[in-house]
């Protein structure tokens, strides 16, 4: 994977270089001022099928992804049945083969039913999964994670970890910070995240297993990963757009502001931004996690954890990070395309997305293709509009 030249292309260049197979009527609709990017890649999404199709389906999730410029995603295993065996994995893969409009790469679970007690049948699933994760739950037992890492290494696979120490949660549901104290909420301490990262870094160094950390949110996590990289540990990590743009001072008493990990402090947000600038954080993933309206209408305490994000991720990051000059556009494409595809060996192929970067839109859940509607960015004005997403030469989304 090499960095793609980011430039404004005229219509003739777009047609000749990237989409010679599209129809003349479509090519005539492409403006000379649009910008073309390689297809975005999200290594952390929840498409909820099989098991929870009232929240999202493979069809609705992949259409939403294409609307956001994504041509490849990796789906987390908190499903029913959990993909902890070849038989259960096939249930999901059959739906993907039938309904997906972009490339979908499933994770296999690390443990049986994601319960952390017994290794899943990793051998049987190895050829059909992108990596192994128990996302939604941290693997609590050190010996179990060591065993998983040794097995994953033998299979040439990455362990992808949701890091959370259950004993440190104490029933919390937002960040253990100023907002929680002022409004009488139970907080989730930062240590619940970074303490397990600290453990897993040690295990990765011990076993030689490639290790990837999901959705980091704390300054301590950034520093631990920065040091681990300096020490030669085979580690990568991701954060999500909301952790780079919002902090707990932005919270309001609505379920659309509740996710796990929670929005942390301003100091944590600034540390994450430094982490993407200096390369400590390798990629930005959305953790797209749709729920029903009813599940998200119960306030901060009782709503389900999770927000949607895949349809607006590029718009938000371009508006909040690139336009103000915090990072440049090439760096954003590294974070959304190059680094994820390189780490997880996800090919690009004939996948690309065309954007009007001068367009101004207001984020409105009513226009989402996802079944989920809960976003803390509702009503926010953003730059950029996806005009076209092409996967394997076929149109997956078009606003032309």
mmCIF file of N, CA and C in Angstrom, residues 56-182:
data_model
loop_
_atom_site.group_PDB
_atom_site.id
_atom_site.type_symbol
_atom_site.label_atom_id
_atom_site.label_comp_id
_atom_site.label_asym_id
_atom_site.label_seq_id
_atom_site.Cartn_x
_atom_site.Cartn_y
_atom_site.Cartn_z
ATOM 1 N N UNK A 56 -29.677 -2.984 12.995
ATOM 2 C CA UNK A 56 -28.944 -2.791 11.742
ATOM 3 C C UNK A 56 -28.894 -4.130 11.034
ATOM 4 N N UNK A 57 -28.719 -4.107 9.739
ATOM 5 C CA UNK A 57 -28.491 -5.321 8.958
ATOM 6 C C UNK A 57 -27.236 -5.139 8.130
ATOM 7 N N UNK A 58 -26.759 -6.234 7.579
ATOM 8 C CA UNK A 58 -25.627 -6.136 6.662
ATOM 9 C C UNK A 58 -25.980 -5.217 5.495
ATOM 10 N N UNK A 59 -27.202 -5.327 5.005
ATOM 11 C CA UNK A 59 -27.607 -4.475 3.885
ATOM 12 C C UNK A 59 -27.627 -3.002 4.283
ATOM 13 N N UNK A 60 -28.307 -2.665 5.372
ATOM 14 C CA UNK A 60 -28.407 -1.251 5.760
ATOM 15 C C UNK A 60 -27.059 -0.708 6.206
ATOM 16 N N UNK A 61 -26.271 -1.521 6.903
ATOM 17 C CA UNK A 61 -24.958 -1.067 7.360
ATOM 18 C C UNK A 61 -23.998 -0.802 6.224
ATOM 19 N N UNK A 62 -23.995 -1.681 5.231
ATOM 20 C CA UNK A 62 -23.060 -1.475 4.117
ATOM 21 C C UNK A 62 -23.518 -0.333 3.219
ATOM 22 N N UNK A 63 -24.821 -0.126 3.085
ATOM 23 C CA UNK A 63 -25.294 1.035 2.328
ATOM 24 C C UNK A 63 -24.928 2.336 3.044
ATOM 25 N N UNK A 64 -25.041 2.324 4.374
ATOM 26 C CA UNK A 64 -24.626 3.492 5.149
ATOM 27 C C UNK A 64 -23.132 3.740 4.989
ATOM 28 N N UNK A 65 -22.345 2.671 5.012
ATOM 29 C CA UNK A 65 -20.896 2.805 4.845
ATOM 30 C C UNK A 65 -20.551 3.408 3.492
ATOM 31 N N UNK A 66 -21.197 2.920 2.440
ATOM 32 C CA UNK A 66 -20.950 3.466 1.101
ATOM 33 C C UNK A 66 -21.335 4.939 1.036
ATOM 34 N N UNK A 67 -22.404 5.318 1.716
ATOM 35 C CA UNK A 67 -22.820 6.724 1.797
ATOM 36 C C UNK A 67 -21.727 7.578 2.432
ATOM 37 N N UNK A 68 -20.951 6.988 3.335
ATOM 38 C CA UNK A 68 -19.860 7.710 3.981
ATOM 39 C C UNK A 68 -18.531 7.604 3.263
ATOM 40 N N UNK A 69 -18.480 6.926 2.118
ATOM 41 C CA UNK A 69 -17.241 6.799 1.360
ATOM 42 C C UNK A 69 -16.435 5.559 1.683
ATOM 43 N N UNK A 70 -16.987 4.651 2.479
ATOM 44 C CA UNK A 70 -16.270 3.435 2.876
ATOM 45 C C UNK A 70 -16.536 2.313 1.893
ATOM 46 N N UNK A 71 -15.473 1.610 1.539
ATOM 47 C CA UNK A 71 -15.602 0.459 0.647
ATOM 48 C C UNK A 71 -15.184 -0.840 1.310
ATOM 49 N N UNK A 72 -14.690 -0.765 2.547
ATOM 50 C CA UNK A 72 -14.309 -1.972 3.295
ATOM 51 C C UNK A 72 -14.529 -1.723 4.777
ATOM 52 N N UNK A 73 -15.103 -2.710 5.450
ATOM 53 C CA UNK A 73 -15.314 -2.631 6.892
ATOM 54 C C UNK A 73 -15.016 -3.986 7.519
ATOM 55 N N UNK A 74 -14.711 -3.950 8.812
ATOM 56 C CA UNK A 74 -14.524 -5.166 9.597
ATOM 57 C C UNK A 74 -15.599 -5.193 10.681
ATOM 58 N N UNK A 75 -16.381 -6.271 10.719
ATOM 59 C CA UNK A 75 -17.543 -6.345 11.601
ATOM 60 C C UNK A 75 -17.215 -7.088 12.891
ATOM 61 N N UNK A 76 -17.616 -6.475 14.004
ATOM 62 C CA UNK A 76 -17.341 -7.032 15.314
ATOM 63 C C UNK A 76 -18.259 -8.223 15.633
ATOM 64 N N UNK A 77 -17.812 -9.103 16.552
ATOM 65 C CA UNK A 77 -18.474 -10.402 16.711
ATOM 66 C C UNK A 77 -19.558 -10.466 17.781
ATOM 67 N N UNK A 78 -19.984 -9.336 18.345
ATOM 68 C CA UNK A 78 -21.035 -9.425 19.374
ATOM 69 C C UNK A 78 -22.392 -9.589 18.692
ATOM 70 N N UNK A 79 -22.617 -10.804 18.211
ATOM 71 C CA UNK A 79 -23.766 -11.184 17.395
ATOM 72 C C UNK A 79 -24.435 -12.413 18.016
ATOM 73 N N UNK A 80 -25.485 -12.882 17.374
ATOM 74 C CA UNK A 80 -26.154 -14.099 17.823
ATOM 75 C C UNK A 80 -26.525 -14.914 16.592
ATOM 76 N N UNK A 81 -25.815 -15.998 16.330
ATOM 77 C CA UNK A 81 -24.774 -16.584 17.166
ATOM 78 C C UNK A 81 -23.449 -15.833 17.068
ATOM 79 N N UNK A 82 -22.697 -15.863 18.152
ATOM 80 C CA UNK A 82 -21.345 -15.324 18.158
ATOM 81 C C UNK A 82 -20.493 -16.146 17.194
ATOM 82 N N UNK A 83 -19.717 -15.511 16.324
ATOM 83 C CA UNK A 83 -18.841 -16.264 15.431
ATOM 84 C C UNK A 83 -17.631 -16.836 16.178
ATOM 85 N N UNK A 84 -17.885 -17.898 16.931
ATOM 86 C CA UNK A 84 -16.837 -18.549 17.714
ATOM 87 C C UNK A 84 -16.495 -19.935 17.174
ATOM 88 N N UNK A 85 -17.080 -20.282 16.032
ATOM 89 C CA UNK A 85 -16.827 -21.558 15.364
ATOM 90 C C UNK A 85 -17.044 -21.354 13.872
ATOM 91 N N UNK A 86 -16.563 -22.293 13.082
ATOM 92 C CA UNK A 86 -16.756 -22.186 11.634
ATOM 93 C C UNK A 86 -18.244 -22.200 11.282
ATOM 94 N N UNK A 87 -19.011 -23.001 11.996
ATOM 95 C CA UNK A 87 -20.453 -23.085 11.731
ATOM 96 C C UNK A 87 -21.143 -21.758 11.996
ATOM 97 N N UNK A 88 -20.838 -21.132 13.133
ATOM 98 C CA UNK A 88 -21.469 -19.856 13.454
ATOM 99 C C UNK A 88 -20.995 -18.729 12.543
ATOM 100 N N UNK A 89 -19.722 -18.762 12.194
ATOM 101 C CA UNK A 89 -19.194 -17.758 11.276
ATOM 102 C C UNK A 89 -19.903 -17.823 9.930
ATOM 103 N N UNK A 90 -20.222 -19.016 9.489
ATOM 104 C CA UNK A 90 -20.887 -19.189 8.188
ATOM 105 C C UNK A 90 -22.256 -18.506 8.159
ATOM 106 N N UNK A 91 -22.933 -18.466 9.296
ATOM 107 C CA UNK A 91 -24.236 -17.800 9.344
ATOM 108 C C UNK A 91 -24.085 -16.336 8.927
ATOM 109 N N UNK A 92 -23.066 -15.678 9.478
ATOM 110 C CA UNK A 92 -22.815 -14.282 9.122
ATOM 111 C C UNK A 92 -22.317 -14.157 7.687
ATOM 112 N N UNK A 93 -21.395 -15.028 7.308
ATOM 113 C CA UNK A 93 -20.801 -14.912 5.973
ATOM 114 C C UNK A 93 -21.842 -15.104 4.878
ATOM 115 N N UNK A 94 -22.804 -15.979 5.097
ATOM 116 C CA UNK A 94 -23.854 -16.182 4.097
ATOM 117 C C UNK A 94 -24.664 -14.901 3.881
ATOM 118 N N UNK A 95 -24.930 -14.161 4.971
ATOM 119 C CA UNK A 95 -25.663 -12.899 4.843
ATOM 120 C C UNK A 95 -24.812 -11.860 4.119
ATOM 121 N N UNK A 96 -23.520 -11.808 4.467
ATOM 122 C CA UNK A 96 -22.602 -10.887 3.794
ATOM 123 C C UNK A 96 -22.583 -11.162 2.290
ATOM 124 N N UNK A 97 -22.452 -12.430 1.934
ATOM 125 C CA UNK A 97 -22.381 -12.794 0.518
ATOM 126 C C UNK A 97 -23.649 -12.387 -0.225
ATOM 127 N N UNK A 98 -24.764 -12.411 0.458
ATOM 128 C CA UNK A 98 -26.051 -12.119 -0.178
ATOM 129 C C UNK A 98 -26.368 -10.633 -0.212
ATOM 130 N N UNK A 99 -26.038 -9.886 0.842
ATOM 131 C CA UNK A 99 -26.603 -8.549 1.016
ATOM 132 C C UNK A 99 -25.609 -7.387 1.012
ATOM 133 N N UNK A 100 -24.323 -7.642 1.158
ATOM 134 C CA UNK A 100 -23.370 -6.538 1.302
ATOM 135 C C UNK A 100 -23.144 -5.831 -0.022
ATOM 136 N N UNK A 101 -23.066 -4.488 0.031
ATOM 137 C CA UNK A 101 -22.767 -3.713 -1.176
ATOM 138 C C UNK A 101 -21.324 -3.206 -1.169
ATOM 139 N N UNK A 102 -20.585 -3.466 -0.093
ATOM 140 C CA UNK A 102 -19.155 -3.175 -0.017
ATOM 141 C C UNK A 102 -18.450 -4.415 0.525
ATOM 142 N N UNK A 103 -17.143 -4.347 0.672
ATOM 143 C CA UNK A 103 -16.392 -5.468 1.223
ATOM 144 C C UNK A 103 -16.568 -5.520 2.739
ATOM 145 N N UNK A 104 -16.934 -6.689 3.260
ATOM 146 C CA UNK A 104 -17.126 -6.888 4.694
ATOM 147 C C UNK A 104 -16.230 -8.033 5.150
ATOM 148 N N UNK A 105 -15.395 -7.744 6.155
ATOM 149 C CA UNK A 105 -14.467 -8.728 6.703
ATOM 150 C C UNK A 105 -14.839 -8.984 8.161
ATOM 151 N N UNK A 106 -15.371 -10.170 8.474
ATOM 152 C CA UNK A 106 -15.798 -10.425 9.854
ATOM 153 C C UNK A 106 -14.628 -10.751 10.776
ATOM 154 N N UNK A 107 -14.782 -10.365 12.038
ATOM 155 C CA UNK A 107 -13.910 -10.846 13.103
ATOM 156 C C UNK A 107 -14.466 -12.161 13.637
ATOM 157 N N UNK A 108 -13.567 -13.040 14.046
ATOM 158 C CA UNK A 108 -13.953 -14.163 14.877
ATOM 159 C C UNK A 108 -13.755 -13.790 16.331
ATOM 160 N N UNK A 109 -14.542 -14.374 17.209
ATOM 161 C CA UNK A 109 -14.389 -14.070 18.631
ATOM 162 C C UNK A 109 -13.150 -14.767 19.193
ATOM 163 N N UNK A 110 -12.613 -14.167 20.230
ATOM 164 C CA UNK A 110 -11.462 -14.761 20.914
ATOM 165 C C UNK A 110 -11.906 -15.947 21.765
ATOM 166 N N UNK A 111 -13.028 -15.785 22.460
ATOM 167 C CA UNK A 111 -13.497 -16.824 23.384
ATOM 168 C C UNK A 111 -14.904 -17.273 23.010
ATOM 169 N N UNK A 112 -15.263 -18.452 23.478
ATOM 170 C CA UNK A 112 -16.581 -19.025 23.216
ATOM 171 C C UNK A 112 -17.656 -18.101 23.791
ATOM 172 N N UNK A 113 -18.578 -17.690 22.937
ATOM 173 C CA UNK A 113 -19.692 -16.810 23.313
ATOM 174 C C UNK A 113 -19.216 -15.496 23.924
ATOM 175 N N UNK A 114 -17.960 -15.144 23.698
ATOM 176 C CA UNK A 114 -17.352 -13.925 24.254
ATOM 177 C C UNK A 114 -17.441 -13.895 25.789
ATOM 178 N N UNK A 115 -17.394 -15.048 26.405
ATOM 179 C CA UNK A 115 -17.513 -15.125 27.862
ATOM 180 C C UNK A 115 -16.172 -15.144 28.578
ATOM 181 N N UNK A 116 -15.090 -15.247 27.823
ATOM 182 C CA UNK A 116 -13.771 -15.154 28.412
ATOM 183 C C UNK A 116 -13.286 -16.382 29.151
ATOM 184 N N UNK A 117 -13.981 -17.512 28.983
ATOM 185 C CA UNK A 117 -13.653 -18.706 29.761
ATOM 186 C C UNK A 117 -12.938 -19.789 28.963
ATOM 187 N N UNK A 118 -13.160 -19.814 27.653
ATOM 188 C CA UNK A 118 -12.624 -20.887 26.817
ATOM 189 C C UNK A 118 -12.341 -20.332 25.435
ATOM 190 N N UNK A 119 -11.201 -20.681 24.868
ATOM 191 C CA UNK A 119 -10.873 -20.182 23.538
ATOM 192 C C UNK A 119 -11.895 -20.635 22.502
ATOM 193 N N UNK A 120 -12.263 -19.726 21.623
ATOM 194 C CA UNK A 120 -13.078 -20.081 20.475
ATOM 195 C C UNK A 120 -12.284 -21.004 19.550
ATOM 196 N N UNK A 121 -12.959 -21.575 18.580
ATOM 197 C CA UNK A 121 -12.299 -22.477 17.636
ATOM 198 C C UNK A 121 -11.551 -21.649 16.595
ATOM 199 N N UNK A 122 -10.446 -21.061 17.037
ATOM 200 C CA UNK A 122 -9.698 -20.137 16.206
ATOM 201 C C UNK A 122 -9.097 -20.832 14.990
ATOM 202 N N UNK A 123 -8.667 -22.069 15.145
ATOM 203 C CA UNK A 123 -8.102 -22.807 14.010
ATOM 204 C C UNK A 123 -9.106 -22.920 12.872
ATOM 205 N N UNK A 124 -10.335 -23.285 13.207
ATOM 206 C CA UNK A 124 -11.346 -23.520 12.181
ATOM 207 C C UNK A 124 -11.779 -22.232 11.498
ATOM 208 N N UNK A 125 -11.673 -21.105 12.204
ATOM 209 C CA UNK A 125 -12.133 -19.831 11.643
ATOM 210 C C UNK A 125 -11.044 -19.038 10.952
ATOM 211 N N UNK A 126 -9.803 -19.412 11.117
ATOM 212 C CA UNK A 126 -8.678 -18.556 10.724
ATOM 213 C C UNK A 126 -8.748 -18.090 9.271
ATOM 214 N N UNK A 127 -9.137 -18.967 8.372
ATOM 215 C CA UNK A 127 -9.151 -18.596 6.952
ATOM 216 C C UNK A 127 -10.310 -17.666 6.602
ATOM 217 N N UNK A 128 -11.304 -17.567 7.486
ATOM 218 C CA UNK A 128 -12.484 -16.798 7.160
ATOM 219 C C UNK A 128 -12.649 -15.497 7.913
ATOM 220 N N UNK A 129 -11.683 -15.154 8.762
ATOM 221 C CA UNK A 129 -11.821 -13.937 9.559
ATOM 222 C C UNK A 129 -10.627 -13.022 9.335
ATOM 223 N N UNK A 130 -10.858 -11.739 9.580
ATOM 224 C CA UNK A 130 -9.800 -10.746 9.412
ATOM 225 C C UNK A 130 -8.846 -10.755 10.596
ATOM 226 N N UNK A 131 -9.367 -11.077 11.792
ATOM 227 C CA UNK A 131 -8.600 -11.107 13.028
ATOM 228 C C UNK A 131 -9.523 -11.661 14.103
ATOM 229 N N UNK A 132 -9.059 -11.640 15.352
ATOM 230 C CA UNK A 132 -9.867 -12.138 16.460
ATOM 231 C C UNK A 132 -10.071 -11.043 17.500
ATOM 232 N N UNK A 133 -11.319 -10.926 17.976
ATOM 233 C CA UNK A 133 -11.654 -9.914 18.967
ATOM 234 C C UNK A 133 -12.857 -10.368 19.786
ATOM 235 N N UNK A 134 -12.906 -9.949 21.042
ATOM 236 C CA UNK A 134 -14.109 -10.101 21.867
ATOM 237 C C UNK A 134 -14.758 -8.738 22.071
ATOM 238 N N UNK A 135 -14.659 -7.870 21.075
ATOM 239 C CA UNK A 135 -15.082 -6.481 21.266
ATOM 240 C C UNK A 135 -16.473 -6.385 21.883
ATOM 241 N N UNK A 136 -16.600 -5.398 22.757
ATOM 242 C CA UNK A 136 -17.764 -5.262 23.606
ATOM 243 C C UNK A 136 -17.454 -5.740 25.008
ATOM 244 N N UNK A 137 -16.430 -6.559 25.117
ATOM 245 C CA UNK A 137 -15.971 -7.079 26.403
ATOM 246 C C UNK A 137 -14.446 -7.179 26.389
ATOM 247 N N UNK A 138 -13.843 -6.860 27.511
ATOM 248 C CA UNK A 138 -12.426 -7.113 27.665
ATOM 249 C C UNK A 138 -12.192 -8.536 28.139
ATOM 250 N N UNK A 139 -11.135 -9.161 27.647
ATOM 251 C CA UNK A 139 -10.754 -10.487 28.153
ATOM 252 C C UNK A 139 -10.146 -10.286 29.540
ATOM 253 N N UNK A 140 -10.821 -10.766 30.564
ATOM 254 C CA UNK A 140 -10.458 -10.419 31.938
ATOM 255 C C UNK A 140 -9.268 -11.214 32.472
ATOM 256 N N UNK A 141 -9.130 -12.457 32.037
ATOM 257 C CA UNK A 141 -8.103 -13.331 32.607
ATOM 258 C C UNK A 141 -6.804 -13.236 31.811
ATOM 259 N N UNK A 142 -5.724 -12.937 32.510
ATOM 260 C CA UNK A 142 -4.431 -12.805 31.843
ATOM 261 C C UNK A 142 -4.018 -14.097 31.151
ATOM 262 N N UNK A 143 -4.228 -15.245 31.798
ATOM 263 C CA UNK A 143 -3.840 -16.519 31.198
ATOM 264 C C UNK A 143 -4.629 -16.799 29.921
ATOM 265 N N UNK A 144 -5.898 -16.394 29.899
ATOM 266 C CA UNK A 144 -6.708 -16.594 28.704
ATOM 267 C C UNK A 144 -6.197 -15.726 27.559
ATOM 268 N N UNK A 145 -5.845 -14.479 27.858
ATOM 269 C CA UNK A 145 -5.331 -13.617 26.801
ATOM 270 C C UNK A 145 -3.972 -14.116 26.311
ATOM 271 N N UNK A 146 -3.157 -14.599 27.192
ATOM 272 C CA UNK A 146 -1.864 -15.161 26.768
ATOM 273 C C UNK A 146 -2.081 -16.337 25.827
ATOM 274 N N UNK A 147 -2.987 -17.225 26.192
ATOM 275 C CA UNK A 147 -3.294 -18.391 25.358
ATOM 276 C C UNK A 147 -3.821 -17.953 23.997
ATOM 277 N N UNK A 148 -4.678 -16.946 24.001
ATOM 278 C CA UNK A 148 -5.230 -16.434 22.740
ATOM 279 C C UNK A 148 -4.148 -15.846 21.865
ATOM 280 N N UNK A 149 -3.240 -15.098 22.460
ATOM 281 C CA UNK A 149 -2.160 -14.494 21.684
ATOM 282 C C UNK A 149 -1.241 -15.557 21.093
ATOM 283 N N UNK A 150 -0.938 -16.571 21.843
ATOM 284 C CA UNK A 150 -0.082 -17.630 21.327
ATOM 285 C C UNK A 150 -0.754 -18.339 20.147
ATOM 286 N N UNK A 151 -2.047 -18.595 20.282
ATOM 287 C CA UNK A 151 -2.775 -19.251 19.191
ATOM 288 C C UNK A 151 -2.863 -18.339 17.962
ATOM 289 N N UNK A 152 -3.198 -17.069 18.191
ATOM 290 C CA UNK A 152 -3.304 -16.134 17.065
ATOM 291 C C UNK A 152 -1.974 -16.008 16.341
ATOM 292 N N UNK A 153 -0.893 -15.936 17.094
ATOM 293 C CA UNK A 153 0.422 -15.829 16.450
ATOM 294 C C UNK A 153 0.696 -17.058 15.580
ATOM 295 N N UNK A 154 0.349 -18.226 16.068
ATOM 296 C CA UNK A 154 0.585 -19.445 15.293
ATOM 297 C C UNK A 154 -0.233 -19.465 14.005
ATOM 298 N N UNK A 155 -1.358 -18.744 14.008
ATOM 299 C CA UNK A 155 -2.231 -18.691 12.839
ATOM 300 C C UNK A 155 -1.953 -17.493 11.946
ATOM 301 N N UNK A 156 -0.999 -16.646 12.344
ATOM 302 C CA UNK A 156 -0.688 -15.454 11.574
ATOM 303 C C UNK A 156 -1.772 -14.396 11.649
ATOM 304 N N UNK A 157 -2.469 -14.299 12.793
ATOM 305 C CA UNK A 157 -3.580 -13.373 12.961
ATOM 306 C C UNK A 157 -3.287 -12.354 14.064
ATOM 307 N N UNK A 158 -4.015 -11.253 14.012
ATOM 308 C CA UNK A 158 -3.898 -10.183 14.996
ATOM 309 C C UNK A 158 -4.949 -10.372 16.086
ATOM 310 N N UNK A 159 -4.569 -10.091 17.322
ATOM 311 C CA UNK A 159 -5.539 -9.974 18.412
ATOM 312 C C UNK A 159 -5.960 -8.512 18.512
ATOM 313 N N UNK A 160 -7.267 -8.289 18.460
ATOM 314 C CA UNK A 160 -7.847 -6.943 18.478
ATOM 315 C C UNK A 160 -8.657 -6.813 19.764
ATOM 316 N N UNK A 161 -8.264 -5.894 20.629
ATOM 317 C CA UNK A 161 -8.780 -5.915 21.995
ATOM 318 C C UNK A 161 -9.590 -4.687 22.375
ATOM 319 N N UNK A 162 -10.778 -4.951 22.887
ATOM 320 C CA UNK A 162 -11.556 -3.982 23.659
ATOM 321 C C UNK A 162 -10.995 -4.068 25.079
ATOM 322 N N UNK A 163 -10.368 -2.997 25.548
ATOM 323 C CA UNK A 163 -9.657 -3.052 26.824
ATOM 324 C C UNK A 163 -10.484 -2.401 27.926
ATOM 325 N N UNK A 164 -10.896 -3.235 28.865
ATOM 326 C CA UNK A 164 -11.759 -2.763 29.943
ATOM 327 C C UNK A 164 -11.660 -3.739 31.112
ATOM 328 N N UNK A 165 -11.274 -3.235 32.262
ATOM 329 C CA UNK A 165 -11.184 -4.050 33.470
ATOM 330 C C UNK A 165 -12.531 -3.963 34.188
ATOM 331 N N UNK A 166 -13.262 -5.054 34.210
ATOM 332 C CA UNK A 166 -14.616 -5.035 34.765
ATOM 333 C C UNK A 166 -14.654 -4.616 36.230
ATOM 334 N N UNK A 167 -13.644 -5.017 36.991
ATOM 335 C CA UNK A 167 -13.625 -4.718 38.432
ATOM 336 C C UNK A 167 -13.469 -3.224 38.715
ATOM 337 N N UNK A 168 -13.104 -2.452 37.703
ATOM 338 C CA UNK A 168 -12.924 -1.013 37.899
ATOM 339 C C UNK A 168 -14.099 -0.184 37.374
ATOM 340 N N UNK A 169 -15.150 -0.833 36.889
ATOM 341 C CA UNK A 169 -16.258 -0.100 36.278
ATOM 342 C C UNK A 169 -17.237 0.458 37.308
ATOM 343 N N UNK A 170 -17.559 -0.312 38.330
ATOM 344 C CA UNK A 170 -18.422 0.138 39.435
ATOM 345 C C UNK A 170 -19.740 0.727 38.953
ATOM 346 N N UNK A 171 -20.293 0.121 37.910
ATOM 347 C CA UNK A 171 -21.590 0.566 37.422
ATOM 348 C C UNK A 171 -21.578 1.896 36.704
ATOM 349 N N UNK A 172 -20.404 2.365 36.297
ATOM 350 C CA UNK A 172 -20.315 3.654 35.630
ATOM 351 C C UNK A 172 -20.833 3.611 34.206
ATOM 352 N N UNK A 173 -21.151 4.786 33.676
ATOM 353 C CA UNK A 173 -21.688 4.843 32.314
ATOM 354 C C UNK A 173 -21.275 6.098 31.561
ATOM 355 N N UNK A 174 -20.636 7.083 32.215
ATOM 356 C CA UNK A 174 -19.963 8.180 31.526
ATOM 357 C C UNK A 174 -18.594 8.342 32.175
ATOM 358 N N UNK A 175 -17.785 9.230 31.650
ATOM 359 C CA UNK A 175 -16.442 9.438 32.194
ATOM 360 C C UNK A 175 -16.497 9.913 33.641
ATOM 361 N N UNK A 176 -15.587 9.384 34.419
ATOM 362 C CA UNK A 176 -15.474 9.785 35.820
ATOM 363 C C UNK A 176 -14.745 11.127 35.883
ATOM 364 N N UNK A 177 -15.488 12.181 35.551
ATOM 365 C CA UNK A 177 -14.893 13.514 35.483
ATOM 366 C C UNK A 177 -15.827 14.561 36.055
ATOM 367 N N UNK A 178 -15.592 15.782 35.638
ATOM 368 C CA UNK A 178 -16.302 16.912 36.222
ATOM 369 C C UNK A 178 -17.809 16.842 35.960
ATOM 370 N N UNK A 179 -18.195 16.474 34.745
ATOM 371 C CA UNK A 179 -19.624 16.423 34.439
ATOM 372 C C UNK A 179 -20.327 15.384 35.315
ATOM 373 N N UNK A 180 -19.696 14.211 35.474
ATOM 374 C CA UNK A 180 -20.304 13.167 36.304
ATOM 375 C C UNK A 180 -20.482 13.646 37.735
ATOM 376 N N UNK A 181 -19.477 14.310 38.273
ATOM 377 C CA UNK A 181 -19.568 14.784 39.661
ATOM 378 C C UNK A 181 -20.635 15.867 39.812
ATOM 379 N N UNK A 182 -20.708 16.775 38.868
ATOM 380 C CA UNK A 182 -21.656 17.882 38.972
ATOM 381 C C UNK A 182 -23.099 17.447 38.771
#
